[in-house]
Each structure stands twice: as C-alpha cells, then as structure tokens.
DNA sequence: CTGTTAGCGCTTTCAC
DNA sequence: GTGAAAGCGCTAACAG
C-alpha cells in the first residue's frame, strides 16, 4: 500500500480511501487505481481484519458433508455467503460434542463474523453473547438462539394427507430420531395431529436412531403381518428419506410391492447423486434446502438488530419419488 | 495480551513466549497461564497472521458439494486438515472458470497457506509460484503443479478384467468426459489397453458430457441390438458410477436384466446416502477418496521442499454393487 | 531468561 | 479535499 501511494504520488490515507470507496478527487482516484493495477496490489486481509475486526468469514459447523442433506445444505450456504461477499469456514464435527466445542472456539479465535450451526450437542453455553449465530433445527435450552427449520409439523401432516389421498387406509410412522431435541421432533406431533384429524389410530416405531434399526424395522413388520401374510398397514411415513429407503428395501425383500402394497413417503428430499434430475430415493416431503440456507445467512447478517425471530419455519413440499401411487386412485 | 501481562505482572514478550511454547521460567509460565485463564484470553488470529504471514487456512476449490464424490472428498480434506491443525475455506466454483479465478484471488487475499483445487479451467497461470497448491486429477499445461489422482489406467484395466472374470465376452465402455484434460482420461487408455491385451474389439461411446447423454446412450443401445432383440454386448464399463446407473436404468427400461443380461461396472465408488453401508449404486472401481484427500494435504504441507512429485497416483479397488455376477460363474 | 521496542499493513482520526 | 500519524494485537530481535 505504501508502494501504491508512492507510485501514485499520494498519501497512504488517500489510497485507503480509494480502496474503501470514500470520496476522493477524480484525479487522485485515477492515479491510485492505475498504481494499484501496475503493482498488482491487493489488500492484506489480516491488517484490515486487525483494524476493523471484521473478517467476512462465517463458520458452518455441521456433522459432515457425506450425508447428502448436509452436503446440499453446505453447498447452498456457501452460495448464499458468496453472494454476500463472505467466505465459508467449513467445520465437520461428526456430531462429536467435544469436536463441536473445539470448532466453536476455533471459530471464535479466527474472528469469524458469525456461525451457522447444525450440531448435536448443546453449544449454547459455549458461545459468547455477541457473536452472531444461527442454528438449524436444534433447540438449546439455556439460551435463546435464532433457529431456522422446515415446518416439520405441517410436513408430517402433509405426508399423512398425501398417503390418504393416494388411497392409504392405515399409514404408520417410522421414527428413528436423535437424542437431542430439535424442530424435527415436530414430525411426530404432526403425525399424531393428522391421525386425530382423520380419525386414524396412530401406529409407529419411535426410538432413538441406532445400529439395530434394521432389526427393529423387521420386528415392526412382523408384528403387522396378518394371518394371510398381508400387512395391516398400507402406508409409511418415514422420519427421513434414508429410513424410508431402508424400509422399502426391507419390504421388497419380504416380497411386498412398493407402491402397490405399501406406499412410502420420506422426509428431506434427498436426490440420487445430489442431482435433482435423477430423482429421489423415495417419495418425500422435501425441505427447501436452498431457502433454509439463505435464511440462515440472512438472519446471521441481520443479527445486529434485535429483531431476529427466535424461530423461522419454512414451508415444505411433497415430491413424487416412485414410492407412491399418484395415479393410483 | 497487554491485560494478561499486567495481570501476571510480566512483560508482553513473556506472555507471547508462553503462548508460543518458548522456554520461560516455570514460575512465570504459571502466572501467565492462570492470567490467561482468568481473563479468558485468546490470541487474535489477525494480529498473529499479520505478523507471521501464516493463517493455518487452506482453500479447497471444488465445483460443488452436491455431487457425492466431491462431498466425500471435501469431507476427507476437512478431516485431514483438522488433524494437522488447519482450517478449511470451502470454495464451490460450480465449474465456472471466472468463479474459479475469483476464488483463487480471494484465497490469495485471505492469505491462505495453500490451495487444493479440483477445478475445470486452467488455473495454473493465475496462481503465484510461491503459494503451495495441489490439484486433483486435472492437468495444466502451462505450469507444473503437483497432481494427485487415482490410478485411472489400472482402474479401467481392472474393470475390464473383472467383467471378463464374471463371464462377460464383450465389454463396452461408456465415456462421457469433461472438455478439460485430466488424469481420468486414462480410463480410456486403460480400456483400450485391456482390450488389446485380452483380444477384444474395443467398442465405446466417447463424447463430451452433455444434456443429450440419455439419448446418446439410447442410440448406442439400439445400434447394439441383434435381430432377435438381444444385445451384442454383455458388459459395460461406465466412465462414472453416475453414468453406469443411468445406463442401468435405460437397460431395465428396455426390458434387459442387470446383471443377468448385462453386467455394469462404474468408476468412483459413490455410496447411497454417502454411507458405505448402504452400498453402491453400481458395482464400481472405487477411488480411495480418503487417501487421496490425505495425500493432497500431505503434499501441500511438504511443499517447501522441492521434492514434491509432480504426479501421485493412488491405487483403486473393485467393489461389488449389485450390477455384476460375482457368483455367476 | 526477561523486558523493551519496532514494526506487520491497514484504517481513521485530526490538522491542514 | 488531503497527508501525517496513531494505533489494532502480536512477534521477534535485542539489550539487559
């Protein structure tokens, strides 16, 4: 910068002003700009960060990017940040609480301007009050942190309604959930609500996600076999597309037809190869991942005003994925 | 830091030494450490970065994280960096050259310590000689940049050999490739090599990846239909799992059985739901993504020594994914 | 081994 | 308008 000033024959402050778009005489701005070009000058992020305490960096703390839902979320967060001229510090914490906290501290040390977190542990207590943070889905008891999530309650209702619309009489719910409370717990509430609304008897698996999920599904299936080998349910609302897919394979393996015998609707809207065109694994209640990501970024930037809602719910959509009978009425 | 020094009753330099692990009298180190704790002091990354010109930041420039291969690569890069105490700046360039260059400049401005790139355009000329960089797969003509890739040649040979081993007589190759040269071009060489080695007549699609791939596949299929409706090939080596999966669906749609009529082996080793347990989309030549990522990071750190190989090829493995007849001999 | 001090490159008063 | 100068928080060189 000194060099630029010398080259342009102006003072340091003038160069700084040009860079930051502060009014300067046209003549000087020209001189400075050409000098910048000839010298290939670029501002030093550290010096600037040191001075103005702003990094344009946002940390995303997420379990991993393997999972296609997280992968997609990450992608959209990155895009949303890029649009705002910000950069993404990616932190994959594998859902390990200690790692999540490590990353949190790291993010703070690196003077990120904000944090977007999709974590398992309760990170609320580890984070200073004045660092903007937005969490996806999860609910932390000890501090009010703005949350963004899909409308899980409405999504679950929609799943049941769609199953009914496509001819199901007995939709069940297969829920394998996290131990940590979050907005996705509302899928259960939504299912129960829909059951009561449509006079259905609720019937579900409702356990913590674990290694034995396949055998638990198998048990569930066996318990619902009638004497004649048919099933006492004809529709499945699965907690996630993944679980829906697993359950579908189990059904197929047992000789049942999907969607002829049993229709399945999952949740998330995960696409094969991360590519919407290749379709879903199962028919699904799709989370608006792009909008969720954009909302997270938007709220993060608005943080200074205390007008940030503590919960923002975005609407979900049903999409066909091969495991329902759209035309089967 | 000043506060810590005052609290501990020592000089600034002493505090700095404690932080950086430079020998200090035991008494003073104690004092400083407790002072750090009571004041919740944390070093300012910017000030340090400004001083020592090191950020512990590495930029990964990648098309996106939607694609499960990229997603997995990103995940492993992140993990490898974390192990070395470094952080990941994620840049999704969507394969858009201008965006790739933007990100490159951004990375430089942010004083990253290195760049790992999986890009489409030729970024070689935009990057200063003294910033460590490693590229995955791609080959740039105008500058020698260390590359890491899978052994695509051997992988293609392996694919053909496996198809033969499982009973195929006429394996074809379905190649939809990028316009940019890279190590994955060697899959073609490997296929041709294997054909000549086993006295097979090469037969393939070999075009640039495009929107019309499905209809091109269909054309290929039609051209290989015998009078009796059977096919003149019985094995497919697909350029990627994705293309293999597409081709499989086409075959199924046309009434052929996989793997009974046609066996398919893809390339990459992409798993459903990013979860190895759920299996592959097709039988595949799997790239050792974790090792590739670790090698990239390792080479990036070794960069100062000029002993970095210009090309590092890692071995691939065959894995069953439902589209081959392991036991079909 | 300890304390003092000169910057790293930038922004931002503050006089002019 | 413009230029000079004071730091932002840290490290490293140096003198004690």
XYZ file of C-alpha atoms (C1' of nucleotides) in Angstrom:
690
model
C 0.000 0.000 0.000
C 2.931 2.210 0.753
C 4.248 1.341 -2.682
C 0.955 2.237 -4.260
C 0.946 5.578 -2.502
C 4.464 6.285 -3.692
C 3.714 5.127 -7.226
C 0.611 7.298 -7.346
C 2.323 10.181 -5.627
C -0.305 10.469 -2.912
C -0.509 9.742 0.777
C -1.312 6.447 2.374
C -4.667 7.651 3.591
C -5.742 8.548 0.102
C -5.030 5.084 -1.155
C -7.027 3.664 1.701
C -9.909 5.931 0.802
C -9.900 4.854 -2.804
C -9.935 1.221 -1.771
C -12.817 1.752 0.577
C -14.826 3.869 -1.791
C -14.559 7.036 0.237
C -14.845 10.208 -1.895
C -11.553 11.344 -3.373
C -10.775 13.774 -6.159
C -11.231 12.154 -9.518
C -7.635 12.840 -10.492
C -6.230 11.099 -7.476
C -8.563 8.156 -7.728
C -7.340 7.569 -11.273
C -3.731 7.746 -10.238
C -4.274 5.382 -7.351
C -6.237 2.933 -9.417
C -3.633 2.681 -12.113
C -0.933 2.330 -9.497
C -2.880 -0.498 -7.904
C -3.091 -2.209 -11.228
C 0.502 -1.841 -12.241
C 1.678 -3.081 -8.877
C -0.946 -5.852 -8.671
C -1.698 -4.602 -5.257
C -4.162 -6.450 -3.074
C -5.253 -5.507 0.399
C -3.977 -7.620 3.194
C -6.906 -9.251 4.887
C -5.121 -9.568 8.180
C -4.137 -5.976 8.503
C -7.625 -4.936 7.655
C -9.142 -7.527 9.949
C -6.871 -6.441 12.734
C -8.019 -2.917 12.295
C -11.697 -3.216 11.706
C -12.414 -6.503 13.456
C -14.288 -7.990 10.568
C -13.310 -10.991 8.551
C -16.153 -11.695 6.157
C -15.760 -15.237 7.347
C -18.624 -17.394 8.534
C -18.122 -20.785 10.128
C -20.503 -23.585 9.329
C -20.434 -26.325 11.917
C -22.040 -29.443 10.565
C -21.640 -33.157 11.254
C -20.228 -33.997 7.826
C -20.697 -33.468 4.134
C -21.105 -37.132 3.325
C -24.752 -37.124 4.124
C -26.466 -35.699 1.078
C -28.725 -33.463 3.101
C -25.788 -31.855 4.845
C -23.882 -31.760 1.584
C -26.654 -29.882 -0.092
C -27.100 -27.557 2.857
C -23.387 -26.801 2.832
C -23.476 -26.092 -0.849
C -26.316 -23.622 -0.527
C -24.795 -21.931 2.487
C -21.618 -21.479 0.514
C -23.526 -19.987 -2.390
C -25.531 -17.670 -0.167
C -22.392 -16.438 1.538
C -20.604 -15.951 -1.752
C -23.449 -13.743 -2.949
C -22.885 -11.522 0.062
C -19.140 -11.426 -0.408
C -18.465 -13.686 2.509
C -16.412 -16.810 2.828
C -17.115 -20.148 4.386
C -15.046 -21.853 7.015
C -16.235 -25.437 6.953
C -16.190 -27.401 10.172
C -17.215 -31.050 10.154
C -17.695 -32.077 13.728
C -19.013 -35.599 13.137
C -21.629 -34.949 15.762
C -18.955 -35.283 18.441
C -19.703 -32.763 21.184
C -16.087 -32.107 22.054
C -15.239 -31.503 18.434
C -18.176 -29.182 18.104
C -16.926 -27.154 21.012
C -13.376 -27.184 19.667
C -14.615 -25.841 16.408
C -16.671 -23.257 18.160
C -13.598 -21.961 19.943
C -11.598 -22.119 16.782
C -14.232 -20.100 15.004
C -14.152 -17.512 17.734
C -10.362 -17.359 17.617
C -10.471 -16.908 13.920
C -12.678 -13.939 14.411
C -15.429 -15.199 12.217
C -18.265 -12.776 11.765
C -20.810 -15.408 12.530
C -21.579 -19.063 12.991
C -24.175 -21.285 11.411
C -24.523 -24.476 13.330
C -26.158 -27.782 12.721
C -24.851 -29.507 15.788
C -25.873 -32.199 18.170
C -24.639 -31.021 21.477
C -25.918 -28.012 23.273
C -23.476 -25.385 22.177
C -25.493 -22.519 23.556
C -23.481 -22.156 26.692
C -20.137 -22.099 24.954
C -20.761 -19.209 22.742
C -20.379 -15.567 23.619
C -23.466 -13.439 23.514
C -22.130 -11.018 20.973
C -21.088 -13.378 18.204
C -23.932 -13.795 15.734
C -25.095 -17.363 15.482
C -27.957 -19.160 13.831
C -28.763 -22.807 14.347
C -30.551 -25.176 12.077
C -33.307 -27.264 13.620
C -31.849 -27.834 17.057
C -33.228 -26.334 20.178
C -30.974 -25.261 23.022
C -32.448 -24.784 26.402
C -30.079 -22.450 28.086
C -30.002 -19.624 25.648
C -32.249 -18.182 23.025
C -30.501 -18.645 19.713
C -32.267 -17.905 16.451
C -33.324 -21.115 14.814
C -34.201 -21.892 11.249
C -36.034 -25.058 10.307
C -38.543 -26.566 7.973
C -42.136 -26.691 9.026
C -41.890 -30.240 10.263
C -45.322 -30.291 11.787
C -47.022 -29.265 8.570
C -44.748 -31.607 6.635
C -45.804 -34.596 8.684
C -49.454 -33.678 8.249
C -48.885 -33.324 4.553
C -47.258 -36.747 4.404
C -50.280 -38.359 6.020
C -52.684 -36.410 3.844
C -50.851 -37.436 0.707
C -50.864 -41.075 1.740
C -54.595 -40.861 2.343
C -55.113 -39.044 -0.919
C -53.285 -41.823 -2.736
C -55.541 -44.414 -1.223
C -53.906 -45.494 2.013
C -56.133 -46.507 4.881
C -53.538 -47.195 7.551
C -50.453 -45.038 7.417
C -47.823 -45.758 10.042
C -44.861 -43.663 11.119
C -41.301 -44.955 11.302
C -39.294 -42.666 13.506
C -35.628 -43.033 14.353
C -34.604 -39.830 15.980
C -31.672 -38.106 17.579
C -31.322 -37.869 21.347
C -31.133 -34.112 21.072
C -34.272 -32.051 20.900
C -34.960 -30.219 17.702
C -37.608 -28.959 15.421
C -37.742 -32.265 13.572
C -39.375 -33.755 16.660
C -42.471 -31.985 15.425
C -42.847 -34.636 12.776
C -44.213 -36.844 15.489
C -46.631 -34.159 16.632
C -47.719 -33.615 13.069
C -48.317 -37.297 12.527
C -50.377 -37.591 15.678
C -52.288 -34.464 14.796
C -53.115 -35.775 11.343
C -54.188 -39.112 12.786
C -56.596 -37.471 15.149
C -57.864 -35.163 12.435
C -58.608 -38.042 10.079
C -59.716 -40.491 12.710
C -56.802 -42.818 12.314
C -55.263 -44.913 15.047
C -51.638 -43.821 15.391
C -49.176 -46.636 14.904
C -45.468 -46.141 14.846
C -41.931 -47.048 15.720
C -40.465 -44.305 17.842
C -36.944 -44.980 19.001
C -33.544 -43.369 19.079
C -31.591 -43.938 15.896
C -29.208 -46.823 16.358
C -27.374 -49.707 14.800
C -30.271 -52.054 15.240
C -32.682 -50.064 13.175
C -32.966 -52.755 10.548
C -33.942 -55.439 13.002
C -36.341 -53.055 14.714
C -37.958 -52.417 11.364
C -38.143 -56.130 10.780
C -39.838 -56.652 14.137
C -42.308 -53.938 13.321
C -43.042 -55.547 10.014
C -43.529 -58.984 11.540
C -45.923 -57.627 14.128
C -48.028 -56.164 11.363
C -48.380 -59.289 9.309
C -51.877 -60.673 9.099
C -52.638 -64.374 9.091
C -52.755 -64.391 5.306
C -49.339 -62.789 5.030
C -50.664 -59.389 4.068
C -49.842 -56.315 6.095
C -52.082 -54.427 8.471
C -50.749 -51.119 7.167
C -50.559 -49.797 3.645
C -48.673 -46.557 4.034
C -45.452 -45.490 5.683
C -44.364 -42.045 6.679
C -40.653 -42.378 7.308
C -38.760 -39.975 9.522
C -36.224 -39.405 6.741
C -35.766 -40.485 3.151
C -32.969 -42.687 4.325
C -35.169 -44.595 6.716
C -37.877 -44.752 4.098
C -35.433 -46.242 1.647
C -34.249 -48.777 4.196
C -37.814 -49.749 4.956
C -38.643 -50.010 1.291
C -35.781 -52.426 0.746
C -36.970 -54.473 3.672
C -40.468 -54.617 2.211
C -39.183 -55.608 -1.206
C -37.010 -58.236 0.367
C -40.027 -59.672 2.103
C -41.847 -59.881 -1.159
C -44.127 -56.887 -0.832
C -44.595 -54.437 -3.645
C -43.909 -50.715 -3.382
C -46.031 -48.747 -4.018
C -48.680 -51.344 -4.846
C -48.889 -52.945 -1.403
C -47.325 -50.227 0.650
C -46.730 -46.586 -0.224
C -43.850 -44.731 1.355
C -43.222 -41.072 1.940
C -39.960 -39.967 3.457
C -38.739 -36.604 4.648
C -35.879 -34.404 3.408
C -35.998 -34.595 -0.354
C -32.606 -36.174 -0.866
C -31.716 -36.769 -4.523
C -29.628 -39.500 -6.017
C -26.179 -38.240 -6.990
C -27.146 -34.917 -5.429
C -28.814 -34.225 -8.691
C -32.478 -33.299 -8.662
C -32.957 -34.676 -12.158
C -32.068 -38.178 -11.127
C -34.990 -38.216 -8.775
C -35.490 -39.072 -5.160
C -34.868 -42.301 -3.342
C -38.459 -42.298 -2.164
C -41.440 -40.006 -2.486
C -40.741 -37.312 0.021
C -41.648 -34.248 1.955
C -38.873 -32.015 0.661
C -37.172 -29.448 2.800
C -36.469 -26.208 0.958
C -32.747 -26.543 1.486
C -31.755 -23.579 -0.597
C -34.187 -21.264 1.137
C -33.192 -22.632 4.512
C -29.567 -21.889 3.765
C -30.347 -18.430 2.509
C -32.476 -17.690 5.511
C -29.667 -18.732 7.822
C -27.279 -16.374 6.105
C -29.804 -13.590 6.010
C -30.552 -13.872 9.699
C -26.878 -14.013 10.505
C -26.309 -10.697 8.806
C -29.360 -9.086 10.385
C -28.150 -10.139 13.761
C -27.211 -6.675 14.974
C -30.814 -5.581 15.025
C -32.502 -7.397 17.832
C -35.405 -8.026 15.535
C -34.306 -11.528 14.591
C -37.085 -14.033 15.145
C -36.157 -16.809 17.519
C -37.709 -19.350 15.206
C -38.183 -19.243 11.455
C -40.117 -22.059 9.848
C -40.052 -22.555 6.108
C -42.696 -24.482 4.191
C -42.075 -27.943 2.772
C -43.334 -29.576 -0.394
C -44.360 -33.051 -1.392
C -42.493 -34.582 -4.315
C -43.023 -37.844 -6.097
C -40.181 -40.309 -5.856
C -41.551 -43.604 -7.078
C -42.944 -44.979 -3.840
C -46.460 -43.563 -4.043
C -49.385 -44.097 -6.384
C -50.122 -40.656 -7.752
C -52.367 -42.070 -10.384
C -53.481 -44.966 -8.313
C -56.909 -43.669 -7.381
C -2.478 -9.678 25.794
C -1.475 -6.489 27.475
C -4.052 -7.262 30.116
C -2.637 -10.716 30.605
C 0.842 -9.281 31.012
C -0.403 -6.811 33.580
C -2.451 -9.439 35.424
C 0.524 -11.778 35.527
C 2.943 -8.995 36.335
C 5.259 -9.810 33.469
C 6.165 -8.253 30.157
C 4.332 -8.612 26.890
C 7.131 -10.645 25.374
C 6.927 -13.179 28.143
C 3.265 -13.740 27.542
C 3.980 -14.201 23.870
C 6.641 -16.745 24.693
C 4.321 -18.743 26.895
C 1.728 -18.802 24.171
C 4.188 -19.934 21.590
C 5.824 -22.526 23.757
C 9.151 -20.782 24.008
C 11.066 -21.618 27.210
C 10.166 -19.414 30.151
C 10.819 -19.796 33.855
C 8.348 -22.154 35.415
C 7.143 -19.511 37.830
C 6.312 -17.050 35.103
C 4.657 -19.614 32.907
C 2.318 -20.481 35.777
C 1.481 -16.867 36.372
C 0.829 -16.226 32.733
C -1.260 -19.320 32.306
C -3.522 -18.537 35.196
C -3.843 -14.974 33.986
C -4.848 -16.264 30.573
C -7.478 -18.400 32.154
C -8.952 -15.824 34.424
C -9.148 -13.298 31.631
C -10.359 -15.837 29.073
C -7.695 -14.558 26.820
C -7.424 -15.822 23.270
C -4.851 -14.821 20.720
C -6.037 -12.628 17.932
C -5.590 -14.519 14.726
C -5.333 -11.377 12.676
C -2.582 -9.782 14.633
C -0.655 -13.015 14.552
C -1.375 -13.544 10.882
C -0.314 -10.021 10.113
C 2.923 -10.649 11.860
C 3.915 -14.101 10.814
C 2.135 -14.352 7.495
C 0.590 -17.657 8.265
C -3.067 -18.434 8.632
C -3.418 -22.185 9.002
C -6.078 -21.815 6.383
C -6.294 -23.928 3.276
C -8.716 -23.199 0.467
C -10.431 -26.050 -1.296
C -11.762 -25.057 -4.683
C -14.253 -27.584 -5.896
C -17.257 -27.468 -8.225
C -19.821 -28.199 -5.523
C -20.609 -30.461 -2.617
C -23.822 -31.776 -4.086
C -22.077 -34.404 -6.094
C -21.376 -37.215 -3.663
C -17.855 -37.712 -4.887
C -16.983 -34.096 -4.246
C -18.894 -34.192 -0.997
C -16.872 -37.115 0.203
C -13.635 -35.577 -0.979
C -14.465 -32.364 0.855
C -15.252 -34.282 3.987
C -11.936 -36.101 3.964
C -9.972 -32.975 3.134
C -11.587 -31.289 6.076
C -10.694 -34.180 8.339
C -7.112 -34.327 7.107
C -6.670 -30.614 7.658
C -8.229 -30.774 11.097
C -5.714 -33.427 12.081
C -2.926 -31.034 11.166
C -4.493 -28.125 12.996
C -5.550 -26.371 9.850
C -8.853 -24.973 8.762
C -10.767 -25.266 5.561
C -12.018 -22.417 3.447
C -14.559 -24.003 1.161
C -14.991 -22.582 -2.308
C -17.660 -24.012 -4.590
C -16.955 -22.688 -8.028
C -19.612 -24.641 -9.947
C -17.029 -25.339 -12.594
C -17.346 -21.757 -13.798
C -13.910 -20.554 -14.846
C -14.447 -16.967 -13.777
C -15.649 -18.080 -10.401
C -12.671 -20.342 -10.032
C -10.360 -17.441 -10.704
C -12.300 -15.194 -8.348
C -11.933 -17.753 -5.643
C -8.287 -18.140 -6.392
C -7.746 -14.431 -5.893
C -9.868 -14.448 -2.823
C -7.824 -17.272 -1.413
C -4.650 -15.351 -2.074
C -6.077 -12.228 -0.461
C -7.084 -14.200 2.535
C -3.533 -15.314 2.877
C -4.329 -18.969 2.838
C -1.341 -21.199 3.377
C -2.233 -23.355 0.445
C -4.815 -24.331 -2.114
C -6.264 -27.672 -3.057
C -8.071 -27.437 -6.345
C -10.435 -29.646 -8.233
C -11.215 -27.211 -10.981
C -12.175 -27.233 -14.593
C -10.407 -24.273 -16.039
C -6.699 -23.931 -16.302
C -5.886 -22.062 -13.167
C -2.160 -22.585 -13.480
C -1.443 -19.196 -14.901
C -3.389 -17.297 -12.280
C -1.561 -18.541 -9.317
C 1.670 -17.201 -7.922
C 4.618 -19.507 -7.874
C 5.148 -19.337 -4.169
C 1.719 -20.288 -2.916
C 1.555 -24.028 -2.325
C -1.061 -25.695 -4.453
C -2.089 -29.242 -5.232
C -4.629 -30.205 -7.855
C -6.771 -33.265 -8.050
C -6.862 -35.069 -11.366
C -6.602 -32.134 -13.734
C -3.591 -31.434 -15.833
C -2.497 -27.894 -16.602
C -0.233 -27.287 -19.486
C 1.445 -24.069 -18.645
C 2.846 -24.844 -15.286
C 3.930 -27.856 -13.358
C 1.596 -28.208 -10.404
C 1.664 -31.284 -8.212
C -1.248 -33.530 -9.050
C -2.910 -36.251 -7.094
C -5.195 -38.759 -8.734
C -6.367 -42.318 -8.713
C -4.675 -44.801 -10.951
C -7.278 -44.472 -13.663
C -5.404 -46.577 -16.171
C -5.113 -49.516 -13.828
C -8.691 -48.987 -12.727
C -10.012 -49.244 -16.250
C -7.988 -52.397 -16.837
C -9.336 -53.803 -13.617
C -12.891 -53.049 -14.686
C -12.448 -54.968 -17.910
C -10.718 -57.820 -16.148
C -13.481 -58.090 -13.605
C -16.134 -58.111 -16.304
C -14.277 -60.892 -18.071
C -13.801 -62.755 -14.830
C -17.551 -62.599 -14.223
C -18.266 -64.087 -17.587
C -18.555 -61.178 -19.999
C -17.453 -61.706 -23.573
C -17.997 -58.244 -24.960
C -17.448 -55.392 -22.551
C -18.064 -51.909 -23.918
C -17.053 -48.555 -22.487
C -19.455 -45.682 -21.953
C -17.469 -42.492 -21.677
C -18.880 -39.032 -21.106
C -15.965 -36.835 -20.274
C -15.050 -33.268 -19.470
C -13.553 -30.954 -22.077
C -10.599 -30.376 -19.818
C -7.704 -32.771 -19.791
C -7.128 -34.758 -16.663
C -5.913 -37.984 -15.274
C -9.332 -39.570 -15.660
C -8.761 -39.548 -19.414
C -6.539 -42.511 -18.727
C -9.633 -44.625 -18.245
C -9.907 -44.690 -21.992
C -6.288 -45.703 -22.375
C -6.760 -48.400 -19.800
C -9.834 -49.743 -21.537
C -8.058 -49.870 -24.882
C -5.046 -51.461 -23.310
C -7.145 -54.158 -21.686
C -8.965 -54.806 -24.942
C -5.757 -55.350 -26.794
C -4.370 -57.476 -24.014
C -7.385 -59.772 -23.994
C -8.006 -59.682 -27.721
C -11.250 -57.796 -27.522
C -12.541 -55.393 -30.118
C -12.913 -52.015 -28.431
C -16.414 -50.635 -28.586
C -17.462 -47.480 -26.873
C -19.265 -44.203 -26.661
C -16.713 -41.438 -26.276
C -18.215 -37.990 -26.167
C -18.160 -34.864 -24.100
C -20.614 -34.987 -21.228
C -23.776 -33.179 -22.194
C -27.514 -32.886 -21.828
C -28.189 -35.436 -24.509
C -26.370 -38.241 -22.818
C -29.526 -40.248 -22.326
C -30.445 -40.170 -25.974
C -26.862 -40.944 -26.934
C -26.982 -43.949 -24.679
C -30.247 -44.971 -26.248
C -28.728 -44.706 -29.723
C -25.802 -46.801 -28.615
C -28.137 -49.390 -27.222
C -30.248 -49.507 -30.379
C -27.177 -49.947 -32.539
C -26.198 -52.947 -30.483
C -29.467 -54.783 -30.705
C -29.349 -58.028 -32.626
C -32.170 -59.204 -34.848
C -33.582 -61.296 -32.032
C -33.661 -58.334 -29.684
C -30.673 -59.454 -27.658
C -27.638 -57.267 -27.259
C -24.273 -57.606 -28.919
C -22.523 -56.678 -25.678
C -22.825 -58.160 -22.237
C -20.716 -55.890 -20.102
C -20.430 -52.180 -19.563
C -17.586 -50.222 -18.086
C -19.077 -46.826 -17.308
C -16.941 -43.721 -17.025
C -18.518 -42.970 -13.643
C -20.989 -44.634 -11.307
C -23.474 -42.000 -12.289
C -23.297 -42.883 -15.950
C -23.368 -46.541 -15.079
C -26.511 -46.006 -13.063
C -28.115 -44.061 -15.891
C -27.252 -46.781 -18.333
C -28.561 -49.435 -15.993
C -31.912 -47.693 -15.771
C -32.030 -47.469 -19.521
C -31.357 -51.168 -19.826
C -34.003 -52.040 -17.251
C -36.454 -49.791 -19.006
C -35.805 -51.610 -22.238
C -36.521 -54.879 -20.557
C -32.991 -56.156 -20.113
C -31.834 -57.664 -16.854
C -28.904 -56.419 -14.847
C -26.663 -58.229 -14.129
C -28.123 -61.277 -15.891
C -28.058 -59.875 -19.429
C -25.599 -57.091 -18.946
C -23.133 -56.502 -16.147
C -22.084 -52.993 -15.262
C -19.030 -51.608 -13.536
C -18.793 -47.900 -12.866
C -16.000 -45.755 -11.546
C -15.723 -43.680 -8.355
C -17.297 -45.786 -5.633
C -20.142 -43.452 -4.786
C -22.397 -44.728 -1.995
C -26.067 -44.158 -1.474
C -26.736 -41.590 1.241
C -22.976 -41.077 1.423
C -22.986 -44.090 3.628
C -20.778 -47.008 2.704
C -23.088 -49.445 4.459
C -25.976 -48.691 2.158
C -23.964 -49.894 -0.756
C -23.097 -48.552 -4.141
C -25.344 -47.568 -6.998
C -23.495 -49.958 -9.250
C -20.525 -52.262 -8.941
C -17.579 -49.975 -9.155
C -13.914 -49.244 -9.371
C -13.622 -47.268 -6.154
C -11.316 -44.337 -5.780
C -9.574 -44.224 -2.401
C -11.102 -40.885 -1.557
C -9.805 -40.693 1.959
C -6.256 -41.468 0.929
C -6.487 -39.067 -1.972
C -7.574 -36.302 0.367
C -4.862 -37.101 2.846
C -2.255 -37.183 0.143
C -3.339 -33.770 -1.097
C -2.965 -32.321 2.358
C 0.319 -34.068 2.936
C 1.783 -32.783 -0.304
C 0.536 -29.310 0.407
C 2.440 -29.229 3.666
C 5.577 -30.703 2.158
C 5.506 -28.068 -0.491
C 8.503 -26.143 0.799
C 10.832 -28.972 -0.064
C 11.042 -29.136 -3.805
C 10.799 -32.873 -3.522
C 7.084 -32.995 -4.231
C 6.299 -35.433 -7.029
C 4.506 -33.820 -9.933
C 2.106 -36.722 -10.102
C 0.947 -39.070 -7.369
C -1.264 -41.970 -8.376
C -3.142 -43.961 -5.776
C -4.461 -47.481 -6.326
C -8.138 -48.224 -6.836
C -10.236 -51.194 -5.768
C -13.135 -53.098 -7.219
C -16.269 -53.286 -5.095
C -19.488 -55.167 -5.656
C -22.565 -53.025 -6.068
C -25.267 -55.313 -7.383
C -24.640 -54.992 -11.095
C -22.164 -57.830 -11.535
C -22.379 -61.595 -11.167
C -19.750 -62.420 -8.583
C -21.114 -65.878 -8.146
C -22.311 -66.196 -11.676
C -19.527 -68.368 -12.974
C 15.676 -15.781 30.975
C 13.187 -11.172 30.912
C 11.574 -6.654 29.364
C 11.532 -3.174 25.771
C 10.602 -1.962 21.340
C 9.962 -1.827 16.371
C 7.140 -2.880 13.097
C 3.453 -6.330 10.151
C -0.486 -3.325 6.635
C -4.269 -1.159 7.309
C -7.961 2.440 8.851
C -9.080 6.579 10.882
C -8.885 10.497 13.361
C -7.082 15.038 13.025
C -4.977 19.051 11.471
C -4.185 21.422 7.337
C -10.195 17.679 -0.211
C -5.514 15.755 1.521
C -1.492 13.988 4.263
C 0.571 12.746 8.762
C 0.369 9.910 12.470
C -1.622 6.894 15.941
C -2.640 2.558 16.862
C -5.267 -2.554 16.071
C -2.607 -7.210 18.832
C 1.010 -9.668 18.006
C 6.058 -11.491 17.291
C 10.944 -11.230 17.178
C 15.110 -9.027 17.749
C 17.750 -7.006 21.032
C 19.673 -5.254 25.147
C 19.877 -6.012 29.796
